[in-house]
Coordinates of C-alpha atoms in Angstrom, one line a residue:
M424 CA 223.1 76.8 129.7
D425 CA 226.7 78.2 130.0
I426 CA 227.0 81.2 127.6
K427 CA 230.4 82.0 126.2
Q428 CA 232.1 85.3 127.1
N429 CA 232.2 86.6 123.6
I430 CA 228.5 86.1 123.3
L431 CA 227.9 87.9 126.6
D432 CA 230.1 90.8 125.5
A433 CA 228.1 91.2 122.3
V434 CA 224.8 90.9 124.2
N435 CA 225.9 93.6 126.7
E436 CA 226.8 96.0 123.9
W437 CA 223.3 95.6 122.5
L438 CA 221.8 96.5 125.9
T439 CA 223.3 100.0 125.9
P440 CA 221.4 103.2 124.9
T441 CA 222.8 103.0 121.4
F442 CA 220.0 100.4 120.7
D443 CA 216.3 101.3 121.0
N444 CA 214.0 100.0 123.8
T445 CA 212.2 97.5 121.6
T446 CA 215.6 95.8 120.7
Q447 CA 216.7 95.7 124.3
D448 CA 213.4 94.3 125.5
A449 CA 213.6 91.5 122.9
I450 CA 217.1 90.6 124.0
K451 CA 216.0 90.5 127.7
E452 CA 213.1 88.2 126.7
M453 CA 215.6 85.9 124.9
M454 CA 217.9 85.9 127.9
A455 CA 215.0 84.8 130.2
T456 CA 213.3 82.3 127.9
S457 CA 215.5 81.3 124.9
P458 CA 219.2 81.1 125.7
K459 CA 219.8 78.9 122.7
E460 CA 218.2 81.5 120.4
L461 CA 220.3 84.2 122.2
E462 CA 223.4 82.2 121.4
E463 CA 222.5 81.8 117.7
S464 CA 221.7 85.5 117.5
F465 CA 225.0 86.7 118.9
Y466 CA 227.7 84.0 118.4
K467 CA 229.1 85.7 115.2
S468 CA 228.5 88.7 113.0
L469 CA 226.8 88.3 109.6
E470 CA 229.3 88.0 106.8
F471 CA 229.3 88.8 103.1
G472 CA 229.0 85.5 101.1
T473 CA 228.7 84.8 97.4
G474 CA 225.4 86.7 97.4
G475 CA 226.2 89.5 99.9
M476 CA 224.8 89.4 103.5
R477 CA 221.9 87.2 104.1
G478 CA 220.3 85.9 107.4
V479 CA 217.3 85.4 109.6
M480 CA 215.6 88.7 110.7
G481 CA 215.7 89.5 114.4
V482 CA 217.8 91.2 117.0
G483 CA 221.6 90.5 117.3
N484 CA 224.7 90.9 115.3
N485 CA 224.0 87.5 113.6
R486 CA 220.6 88.7 112.4
I487 CA 219.3 91.1 109.7
N488 CA 218.0 94.2 111.4
K489 CA 218.2 98.0 111.2
Y490 CA 221.5 98.0 113.2
T491 CA 223.4 95.3 111.2
L492 CA 222.2 96.9 107.9
G493 CA 222.8 100.4 109.3
K494 CA 226.4 99.5 110.3
S495 CA 227.0 98.0 106.8
T496 CA 225.6 101.0 105.1
Q497 CA 227.6 103.4 107.3
G498 CA 230.8 101.5 106.5
L499 CA 229.9 101.5 102.8
S500 CA 229.2 105.3 103.0
D501 CA 232.6 105.9 104.5
Y502 CA 234.3 103.7 101.9
L503 CA 232.5 105.5 99.0
H504 CA 233.7 108.9 100.2
T505 CA 237.2 107.5 100.2
A506 CA 236.9 105.7 96.9
F507 CA 235.3 108.7 95.1
P508 CA 236.8 111.8 96.7
N509 CA 235.6 115.3 95.8
Q510 CA 232.7 114.1 93.7
P511 CA 229.0 113.8 94.2
I512 CA 228.1 110.2 95.2
K513 CA 224.9 108.6 94.1
A514 CA 223.4 105.2 95.2
V515 CA 220.3 103.3 94.1
I516 CA 218.2 101.0 96.3
A517 CA 215.7 98.3 95.4
Y518 CA 213.9 95.7 97.5
D519 CA 211.8 92.6 97.1
C520 CA 208.6 91.2 98.5
R521 CA 209.9 89.9 101.8
H522 CA 208.8 91.0 105.2
N523 CA 210.4 94.3 106.3
S524 CA 212.2 94.8 102.9
D525 CA 210.5 98.2 102.4
T526 CA 211.2 99.5 105.9
L527 CA 214.8 98.1 105.8
A528 CA 215.3 99.7 102.4
K529 CA 214.3 103.1 103.9
V530 CA 216.7 102.6 106.8
V531 CA 219.5 102.1 104.2
A532 CA 218.4 105.2 102.3
D533 CA 218.3 107.2 105.5
V534 CA 221.9 106.2 106.4
F535 CA 223.2 107.0 102.9
S536 CA 221.4 110.4 102.9
A537 CA 222.7 111.2 106.4
N538 CA 226.2 110.8 104.9
G539 CA 225.6 113.2 102.1
I540 CA 224.9 110.6 99.5
H541 CA 222.1 111.1 96.9
V542 CA 219.8 108.2 97.0
Y543 CA 217.4 106.8 94.3
L544 CA 214.9 104.6 96.1
F545 CA 212.4 102.5 94.1
S546 CA 208.9 103.5 95.2
S547 CA 207.8 99.8 95.5
L548 CA 209.3 96.3 95.0
R549 CA 211.3 95.6 91.9
P550 CA 213.3 92.7 90.4
T551 CA 217.0 92.5 91.4
P552 CA 218.3 92.8 87.7
E553 CA 216.5 96.1 87.4
L554 CA 218.7 97.4 90.3
S555 CA 221.8 96.4 88.3
F556 CA 220.5 98.2 85.2
A557 CA 219.4 101.3 87.1
L558 CA 222.8 101.7 88.7
K559 CA 224.4 102.3 85.3
Y560 CA 221.4 104.0 83.8
L561 CA 221.4 106.6 86.6
G562 CA 225.2 106.9 86.8
C563 CA 225.5 105.7 90.4
Q564 CA 228.6 104.5 92.1
C565 CA 226.8 102.0 94.3
G566 CA 223.6 100.0 94.5
I567 CA 221.8 98.0 97.2
V568 CA 219.1 95.4 96.9
L569 CA 217.2 94.1 99.9
T570 CA 216.5 90.4 99.2
A571 CA 217.1 86.9 100.4
S572 CA 216.3 85.3 97.0
H573 CA 214.5 82.0 97.6
N574 CA 215.3 81.5 101.3
P575 CA 212.5 80.8 103.7
P576 CA 210.2 83.7 104.8
E577 CA 212.2 84.5 108.0
Y578 CA 215.2 85.5 106.0
N579 CA 216.2 88.8 104.4
G580 CA 219.5 90.1 102.9
Y581 CA 221.6 92.9 101.6
K582 CA 223.5 92.8 98.3
V583 CA 226.0 95.5 97.3
Y584 CA 226.7 96.5 93.7
W585 CA 229.4 98.7 92.3
E586 CA 229.6 101.3 89.6
D587 CA 230.0 98.7 86.8
G588 CA 226.6 97.2 87.7
G589 CA 228.0 94.0 89.2
Q590 CA 228.1 92.8 92.8
I591 CA 231.2 93.8 94.7
V592 CA 234.4 91.8 94.2
P593 CA 238.0 92.2 95.3
P594 CA 239.4 94.6 96.1
E595 CA 236.3 96.6 96.9
D596 CA 234.7 93.9 99.0
E597 CA 237.7 93.5 101.3
G598 CA 238.0 97.2 101.7
I599 CA 234.4 97.7 102.5
I600 CA 234.4 94.8 105.0
N601 CA 237.4 96.2 106.8
V602 CA 235.7 99.6 107.2
I603 CA 232.5 98.0 108.5
E604 CA 234.4 95.8 111.0
N605 CA 236.2 98.8 112.5
L606 CA 232.9 100.7 113.1
N607 CA 231.0 100.8 116.3
Y608 CA 227.2 100.7 116.3
N609 CA 227.1 104.2 117.9
Q610 CA 228.8 105.6 114.8
I611 CA 225.8 104.9 112.6
K612 CA 224.1 108.1 111.2
F613 CA 220.4 107.2 111.1
T614 CA 218.9 110.7 110.8
A615 CA 217.9 111.1 107.1
N616 CA 218.4 114.1 104.9
E617 CA 215.1 113.6 103.0
D618 CA 216.2 116.2 100.4
L619 CA 218.7 113.7 99.2
I620 CA 216.2 110.8 98.8
E621 CA 214.5 110.6 95.4
Y622 CA 211.9 108.0 94.5
I623 CA 212.0 106.3 91.1
D624 CA 209.7 103.9 89.2
T625 CA 208.1 104.1 85.8
E626 CA 210.9 105.9 83.9
V627 CA 213.5 103.3 84.9
D628 CA 211.0 100.5 84.3
A629 CA 210.4 101.6 80.7
A630 CA 214.1 101.9 80.0
F631 CA 214.8 98.5 81.5
I632 CA 212.1 96.8 79.5
K633 CA 213.3 98.5 76.3
S634 CA 216.8 97.3 77.0
T635 CA 215.7 93.8 77.8
I636 CA 213.8 93.4 74.5
E637 CA 216.7 94.8 72.5
N638 CA 219.1 92.3 74.2
A639 CA 217.0 89.2 74.3
S640 CA 215.1 89.3 71.0
F641 CA 216.4 87.6 67.9
G642 CA 214.2 88.1 64.9
T643 CA 211.4 85.7 65.9
S644 CA 208.4 86.2 63.6
A645 CA 205.1 87.6 65.0
A646 CA 203.4 84.4 63.9
A647 CA 205.9 82.3 65.9
K648 CA 205.3 84.4 69.0
E649 CA 201.6 84.2 68.6
N650 CA 201.8 80.4 68.2
L651 CA 203.7 79.9 71.5
N652 CA 201.6 79.1 74.5
I653 CA 203.2 80.2 77.8
V654 CA 202.5 79.7 81.5
F655 CA 204.2 82.1 83.8
T656 CA 204.3 82.3 87.6
S657 CA 206.0 85.0 89.7
L658 CA 205.9 82.7 92.8
H659 CA 204.6 85.7 94.9
G660 CA 207.7 87.7 94.0
T661 CA 208.8 90.8 92.2
S662 CA 208.7 89.6 88.6
I663 CA 205.0 90.4 88.3
T664 CA 206.0 94.1 88.2
L665 CA 207.8 93.7 84.9
V666 CA 207.6 90.3 83.1
P667 CA 204.0 90.6 81.9
D668 CA 204.7 94.0 80.4
T669 CA 207.9 92.7 78.8
F670 CA 205.9 89.8 77.2
E671 CA 203.3 92.2 75.9
Q672 CA 205.8 94.7 74.5
A673 CA 207.9 91.9 73.0
G674 CA 204.9 90.6 71.1
Y675 CA 204.0 87.4 73.1
P676 CA 200.2 87.5 73.5
N677 CA 199.5 84.0 74.8
V678 CA 200.7 84.2 78.4
H679 CA 198.7 82.4 81.2
I680 CA 199.7 83.7 84.6
V681 CA 199.1 81.6 87.7
E682 CA 196.7 83.9 89.5
E683 CA 197.0 82.2 92.9
Q684 CA 200.7 83.2 92.9
R685 CA 200.4 86.7 91.2
V686 CA 200.2 88.8 94.4
P687 CA 203.6 89.5 96.1
N688 CA 203.7 87.9 99.5
G689 CA 206.7 87.4 101.8
D690 CA 205.0 84.3 103.3
F691 CA 205.0 82.5 99.9
P692 CA 201.7 80.8 101.0
T693 CA 201.2 78.4 98.1
V694 CA 204.7 76.8 98.1
K695 CA 207.0 75.1 100.6
S696 CA 209.9 77.1 99.1
P697 CA 209.7 79.8 96.4
N698 CA 212.7 78.1 94.7
P699 CA 212.2 77.4 90.9
E700 CA 214.9 74.7 91.2
E701 CA 212.4 72.6 93.1
P702 CA 209.6 70.9 91.1
E703 CA 207.0 71.5 93.9
A704 CA 207.4 75.2 93.5
L705 CA 206.1 74.9 89.9
A706 CA 203.3 72.5 90.6
M707 CA 200.5 75.0 90.1
A708 CA 202.1 76.3 86.9
L709 CA 202.5 72.7 85.5
A710 CA 198.8 72.0 86.3
L711 CA 197.8 75.2 84.4
A712 CA 200.0 74.2 81.5
D713 CA 198.2 70.9 81.1
K714 CA 194.8 72.8 81.4
T715 CA 195.8 75.3 78.7
N716 CA 197.9 72.9 76.6
S717 CA 200.9 75.2 76.9
D718 CA 204.3 74.6 75.4
I719 CA 206.5 76.1 78.1
V720 CA 206.3 76.9 81.9
I721 CA 208.5 79.6 83.4
G722 CA 208.7 80.5 87.1
T723 CA 210.9 83.1 88.7
D724 CA 212.2 83.3 92.2
P725 CA 211.1 86.1 94.6
D726 CA 213.7 88.7 93.4
C727 CA 213.5 87.6 89.8
D728 CA 217.1 86.8 89.1
R729 CA 216.7 83.0 88.5
L730 CA 214.1 81.1 86.5
G731 CA 212.8 77.5 86.4
V732 CA 211.7 76.2 83.0
A733 CA 209.6 73.2 82.1
V734 CA 208.9 72.0 78.5
R735 CA 207.1 69.1 76.9
N736 CA 209.3 66.0 76.4
N737 CA 209.0 63.6 73.4
E738 CA 205.9 62.0 75.0
G739 CA 204.2 65.3 75.4
Q740 CA 204.7 65.4 79.2
M741 CA 205.9 68.5 81.0
T742 CA 209.5 68.0 82.2
L743 CA 211.4 70.4 84.4
L744 CA 214.8 71.3 83.0
N745 CA 217.7 71.9 85.4
G746 CA 219.8 75.0 85.5
N747 CA 222.6 73.5 83.4
Q748 CA 220.2 72.4 80.7
T749 CA 218.5 75.9 80.4
M750 CA 222.0 77.4 80.4
I751 CA 223.1 75.1 77.5
L752 CA 220.0 75.8 75.5
M753 CA 220.2 79.6 75.8
T754 CA 224.0 79.7 75.2
A755 CA 223.7 77.4 72.1
F756 CA 220.9 79.6 70.8
L757 CA 222.9 82.8 71.4
L758 CA 226.0 81.4 69.7
E759 CA 224.0 80.3 66.7
Q760 CA 222.4 83.7 66.4
W761 CA 225.8 85.5 66.6
K762 CA 227.2 83.1 64.0
K763 CA 224.3 83.7 61.6
A764 CA 224.8 87.4 62.0
G765 CA 228.5 87.0 61.2
K766 CA 229.5 88.6 64.5
I767 CA 231.9 85.9 65.8
N768 CA 235.6 86.7 65.1
G769 CA 237.4 85.2 68.1
K770 CA 237.0 88.3 70.2
Q771 CA 233.9 87.1 72.1
F772 CA 233.4 85.0 75.2
V773 CA 230.8 83.1 77.2
G774 CA 231.2 82.7 81.0
S775 CA 230.2 80.2 83.7
T776 CA 231.3 78.9 87.0
I777 CA 233.5 76.0 88.4
V778 CA 230.4 74.1 89.7
S779 CA 228.4 74.3 86.4
T780 CA 228.4 71.8 83.5
P781 CA 231.6 71.4 81.5
M782 CA 229.4 71.1 78.4
I783 CA 229.3 74.9 78.1
M784 CA 233.0 74.9 77.4
E785 CA 232.4 72.4 74.6
L786 CA 229.8 74.7 73.1
A787 CA 232.1 77.7 73.2
S788 CA 234.9 75.7 71.6
A789 CA 232.6 74.5 68.8
Y790 CA 231.7 78.1 67.8
G791 CA 235.3 79.5 68.1
V792 CA 234.3 81.6 71.1
Q793 CA 236.5 82.0 74.2
F794 CA 235.3 80.5 77.5
K795 CA 235.9 82.0 80.9
V796 CA 235.2 80.3 84.2
G797 CA 235.0 81.8 87.6
L798 CA 234.0 81.0 91.2
T799 CA 230.4 80.4 92.2
G800 CA 228.3 83.5 92.1
F801 CA 227.4 85.8 89.2
K802 CA 229.6 88.6 90.5
W803 CA 232.5 86.6 89.1
I804 CA 230.9 86.4 85.6
A805 CA 230.2 90.2 85.8
K806 CA 233.8 90.7 86.7
M807 CA 234.9 88.9 83.6
I808 CA 233.3 91.7 81.5
K809 CA 235.3 94.3 83.4
D810 CA 238.5 92.3 83.3
F811 CA 238.3 91.7 79.5
P812 CA 237.1 94.9 77.9
E813 CA 238.6 93.9 74.6
L814 CA 236.2 91.0 74.3
Q815 CA 232.4 91.0 73.7
F816 CA 230.3 89.1 76.2
I817 CA 227.7 87.0 74.5
G818 CA 226.0 85.4 77.6
G819 CA 226.7 83.2 80.6
G820 CA 225.1 81.2 83.4
E821 CA 225.5 78.9 86.3
E822 CA 223.9 75.7 87.4
S823 CA 221.6 77.4 90.0
F824 CA 219.2 78.6 87.3
G825 CA 220.7 82.0 86.7
Y826 CA 221.5 83.5 83.3
M827 CA 222.8 86.8 81.9
V828 CA 222.3 87.9 78.3
G829 CA 224.8 90.5 77.1
D830 CA 226.1 93.2 79.4
A831 CA 223.3 95.6 79.9
V832 CA 222.7 94.0 83.3
R833 CA 225.7 92.7 85.2
D834 CA 223.9 90.1 87.2
K835 CA 221.7 87.1 86.6
D836 CA 218.5 88.3 85.0
A837 CA 215.3 86.3 84.9
V838 CA 213.5 89.0 83.0
A839 CA 215.8 88.8 80.0
A840 CA 216.3 85.0 80.4
T841 CA 212.5 84.5 80.4
L842 CA 212.3 86.4 77.1
L843 CA 215.3 84.5 75.7
I844 CA 214.0 81.0 76.5
C845 CA 210.7 82.0 74.8
E846 CA 212.6 83.0 71.7
V847 CA 214.3 79.6 71.8
A848 CA 210.9 77.8 72.2
A849 CA 209.0 79.9 69.6
Q850 CA 211.7 79.4 66.9
A851 CA 211.9 75.7 67.6
K852 CA 208.1 75.3 67.3
E853 CA 208.0 77.3 64.1
K854 CA 210.5 74.8 62.5
G855 CA 208.6 71.7 63.8
S856 CA 210.9 71.0 66.7
T857 CA 210.6 71.5 70.5
V858 CA 212.9 72.9 73.1
Y859 CA 213.4 69.3 74.4
K860 CA 214.3 68.0 70.9
E861 CA 216.8 70.9 70.6
L862 CA 218.4 69.9 73.8
L863 CA 218.8 66.2 72.8
Q864 CA 220.3 67.3 69.5
L865 CA 222.9 69.3 71.4
Y866 CA 223.8 66.2 73.4
V867 CA 224.4 64.3 70.1
E868 CA 226.6 67.1 68.8
H869 CA 228.6 68.1 71.9
G870 CA 228.4 65.1 74.3
F871 CA 225.8 64.1 76.8
Y872 CA 226.5 65.8 80.1
K873 CA 224.3 65.0 83.1
E874 CA 224.5 66.7 86.5
H875 CA 223.1 66.1 89.9
L876 CA 223.2 68.2 93.1
I877 CA 223.3 66.8 96.6
S878 CA 222.5 69.5 99.2
I879 CA 222.9 68.8 102.9
T880 CA 221.5 71.3 105.4
K881 CA 223.3 71.8 108.7
K882 CA 221.7 74.7 110.7
G883 CA 223.1 76.9 113.4
M884 CA 226.5 77.0 115.2
E885 CA 226.8 73.3 115.4
G886 CA 225.8 72.8 111.8
L887 CA 228.5 75.3 110.7
A888 CA 231.1 73.3 112.7
E889 CA 229.9 70.0 111.0
I890 CA 230.2 71.5 107.6
N891 CA 233.7 72.8 108.3
Q892 CA 234.7 69.4 109.6
M893 CA 233.4 67.7 106.4
M894 CA 235.6 70.0 104.3
V895 CA 238.6 69.4 106.6
S896 CA 238.2 65.6 106.2
L897 CA 237.9 65.8 102.4
R898 CA 241.1 67.8 102.3
E899 CA 243.2 65.8 104.8
N900 CA 242.0 62.4 103.5
P901 CA 241.4 63.0 99.8
V902 CA 239.4 60.3 98.0
K903 CA 241.7 58.3 95.7
E904 CA 239.0 56.3 93.9
I905 CA 235.3 57.0 93.2
N906 CA 233.0 54.3 91.8
G907 CA 235.9 52.2 90.6
Q908 CA 237.5 55.2 88.8
R909 CA 240.8 56.6 89.9
V910 CA 240.8 60.3 90.9
I911 CA 243.4 61.9 88.6
M912 CA 243.1 65.5 89.7
L913 CA 242.2 67.4 92.8
E914 CA 241.6 71.1 92.7
D915 CA 241.7 72.9 96.1
Y916 CA 240.5 76.5 95.7
K917 CA 241.4 77.3 99.3
S918 CA 245.1 76.6 98.8
S919 CA 244.9 77.5 95.0
V920 CA 246.6 74.2 94.2
A921 CA 245.6 71.7 91.5
K922 CA 247.3 68.4 92.2
N923 CA 247.7 65.5 89.7
L924 CA 247.2 62.5 92.0
L925 CA 248.9 60.1 89.6
T926 CA 252.1 62.1 89.1
G927 CA 252.1 64.3 92.3
E928 CA 252.6 67.3 90.0
E929 CA 251.1 70.5 91.4
D930 CA 250.0 73.7 89.7
I931 CA 248.9 77.0 91.2
M932 CA 245.5 78.1 90.0
D933 CA 245.0 81.8 89.1
M934 CA 241.7 82.4 90.9
P935 CA 240.5 84.0 94.1
K936 CA 240.6 81.6 97.1
A937 CA 237.4 79.9 98.0
D938 CA 236.4 76.9 100.2
V939 CA 235.8 74.5 97.2
L940 CA 237.2 71.1 96.3
I941 CA 236.9 69.5 92.9
Y942 CA 237.7 65.8 92.1
Y943 CA 238.2 64.7 88.5
T944 CA 238.1 61.0 87.7
E945 CA 239.7 59.2 84.8
D946 CA 236.4 58.6 83.0
G947 CA 235.7 62.4 82.9
S948 CA 233.4 62.6 85.9
K949 CA 233.6 65.7 88.1
I950 CA 232.6 66.0 91.8
C951 CA 232.7 69.3 93.6
A952 CA 232.2 69.9 97.3
R953 CA 231.3 73.5 98.4
P954 CA 229.7 75.0 101.5
S955 CA 227.1 77.5 100.5
G956 CA 227.9 81.2 101.0
T957 CA 224.4 82.2 101.7
E958 CA 222.6 79.2 103.3
P959 CA 223.5 76.7 106.1
K960 CA 224.3 73.9 103.5
I961 CA 227.1 72.0 102.0
K962 CA 226.6 71.1 98.4
F963 CA 228.1 68.3 96.2
Y964 CA 227.9 68.9 92.5
I965 CA 228.2 65.7 90.4
S966 CA 228.8 65.8 86.6
V967 CA 229.1 62.7 84.4
N968 CA 229.2 62.5 80.6
T969 CA 229.4 60.1 77.7
E970 CA 228.7 60.2 73.9
L971 CA 225.2 60.1 72.6
D972 CA 225.3 58.7 69.0
A973 CA 221.6 59.2 68.2
V974 CA 218.6 60.9 69.8
E975 CA 216.7 57.6 69.7
N976 CA 219.2 56.2 72.2
F977 CA 218.7 59.0 74.7
S978 CA 216.7 57.0 77.3
K979 CA 219.1 54.1 77.4
V980 CA 222.2 56.3 77.7
E981 CA 220.5 58.5 80.3
A982 CA 219.8 55.4 82.4
S983 CA 223.5 54.5 82.3
L984 CA 224.5 58.0 83.4
N985 CA 221.9 57.9 86.2
E986 CA 223.4 54.6 87.4
K987 CA 226.8 56.2 87.4
I988 CA 225.6 59.1 89.5
K989 CA 223.9 56.7 91.9
N990 CA 227.1 54.8 92.3
I991 CA 229.2 58.0 92.9
I992 CA 226.7 59.1 95.6
A993 CA 227.0 55.7 97.3
A994 CA 230.8 55.6 97.0
M995 CA 231.1 59.1 98.7
Q996 CA 228.5 58.2 101.3
L997 CA 226.3 61.1 100.4
N998 CA 222.9 59.3 100.6

C-alpha cells in the first residue's frame, strides 16, 4: 500500500537511536508484514480527550507506550516548573489492573523524579477516585492515573489531575499540550532519581475510607444496614482493594461478592466488556442476587469511578437502572437529607452535563438549589466547585454511570456512590419501600424522563473520517423536524451558538467549545450528537418526557415514551 509522507516521517523518527531496539524491531516487523497496522500506529499523535489520553498499547505515536507517556510526562514536568516556580513540586501516581499499568506508572514516576519532582507512587493498583483524594491529602500539585476505564484489554490511558483534585481543564490543559507538542522524544529524561520516589498505600487508604464514610453516610440505622442484602462485583478491577473494607467499616455486613470476578485481571476473562452500563457485565452478579435473594446489585468498572446498579422491580425481578436513574435517585436522596438537616439556604448547587437527563434540573429547582451544567466529562463538574467557591456542592453526576458526593473527591467516585446508593436502599427498605418504588414516585413528583443512548462504533483512520463527516452533515443540513415534531432550538457547542429555528434568533453560549450538537423539539424532547473523546464512537443521546399522574400508570406511560424514542431513532436513521 502507498504510505503517506507524514506517516513515513514519523516512522523514520522512531527508527533513530532515541528509541530502544525492541521498539525499532517491532516497527520493522510492521513495515514488512502489517502496513495497515503501521499506518494506524503513526497517522496521528494521541490526544487529550474528555478523559485524558487513551489508546491501544503498542509502538508508535498513536499508541500508549513508554515514549508517548514519557513525552507527556516530560512536558507536564516542564509545565509544572513554570506554573509553580521556586517551590518544591509533588505528584502522586495511581494505576489500575490493566496490562502494563504498573510498569507504565513506574516510567511516569521515573520521568517526574528525573525532573526533580517528588513522587508518591501507590505500591499496587488503586481506584481512580483515591488518586483524586490523595492529591489533596498529600498536598500535591499534580496527579496521574494510568487507566483506560472500561475499554477493551488492549487499551491503556493517562489521566492528569491538578492541585484542586480535578482533571485538567483550561487554561492548564492547553498550556500543557502546547509544551508537550513542542518537545522532541530525545528530550525525555528517563533516568530516575529513586530518592524522590516514595511508595504509599495503607495510610492513604485509611484516610480515604474514613472520608468516604463521612461524606456518604446519612444516619441509616444499624438495623437497616443489617437488613440490606447486597451483591457486589469488582469486574476484575481495582474496587476490590477498598469497597469491601468500606462496606465493613460503614456497618453493612451482608455483602455477597462475586468470587469469579474478585481477582484483578486486565483480560477481564468473565465478561465481553467490563462496562457496568452493559447488562451482560453484571450477569454473574444478577445470578448471585437471585441465589441469595439480595435487594441490590452493584458493579464497578475497572478503575472504580463508575457503577452499575440493579434493584428489584415491583414484580420482584432484578432490573438494571441506567446512569440517569441512579443519578436522580442519589441526588434526590442527598437533597432530602440536606433539607431535613436544615442546610439548604440557596447557596448550594448540584451539577451535571449537557448530555444527561434534564430531570436533575427539575429536582434542583424543587429543592431551591442552584443547578450548574457543563460539557461531558467529570472534570467540568469538578471545575464548577472551583469556579463557585461561595456555593456548597451537594452532589452531581452524568448519564454514563458516574457520580460525585460532596467535594472530598473531585472526580466521579464509585466507592462513595456505592455506599450512597446502599444508604438509599437501606432507608427505603426500612420504611417498607424499595429503590424502584422511590424512583417511580420521583417520576410522579417531577415528571417522567426517559433516556436512550445510541452508540455507533467507527474504528481507525477511516472511522474517524466517517464520524467527522456525520457531524458536518448534521451541522450543514440541520434536521427541521423529528418524529412529526418541529425542532425549535439547535445548540452548536463548536460555534457556541444557540439558534431558535422558528425565529432565527441566535444567542452565544458561555461554555468551552466542543464538538456537540443538541436538538430540542416542541414537545420537550432532546437529541444530542457527540463524538466520544476517548473511544472510536459517535453517540446520540435521546431524552423524552411526559407527566406521570400515578405510579399505577407507569407501565402504560413508559410504553408510550419507548414508542416515541423508537420513532425518533427511525426518523434520524440511527437504527
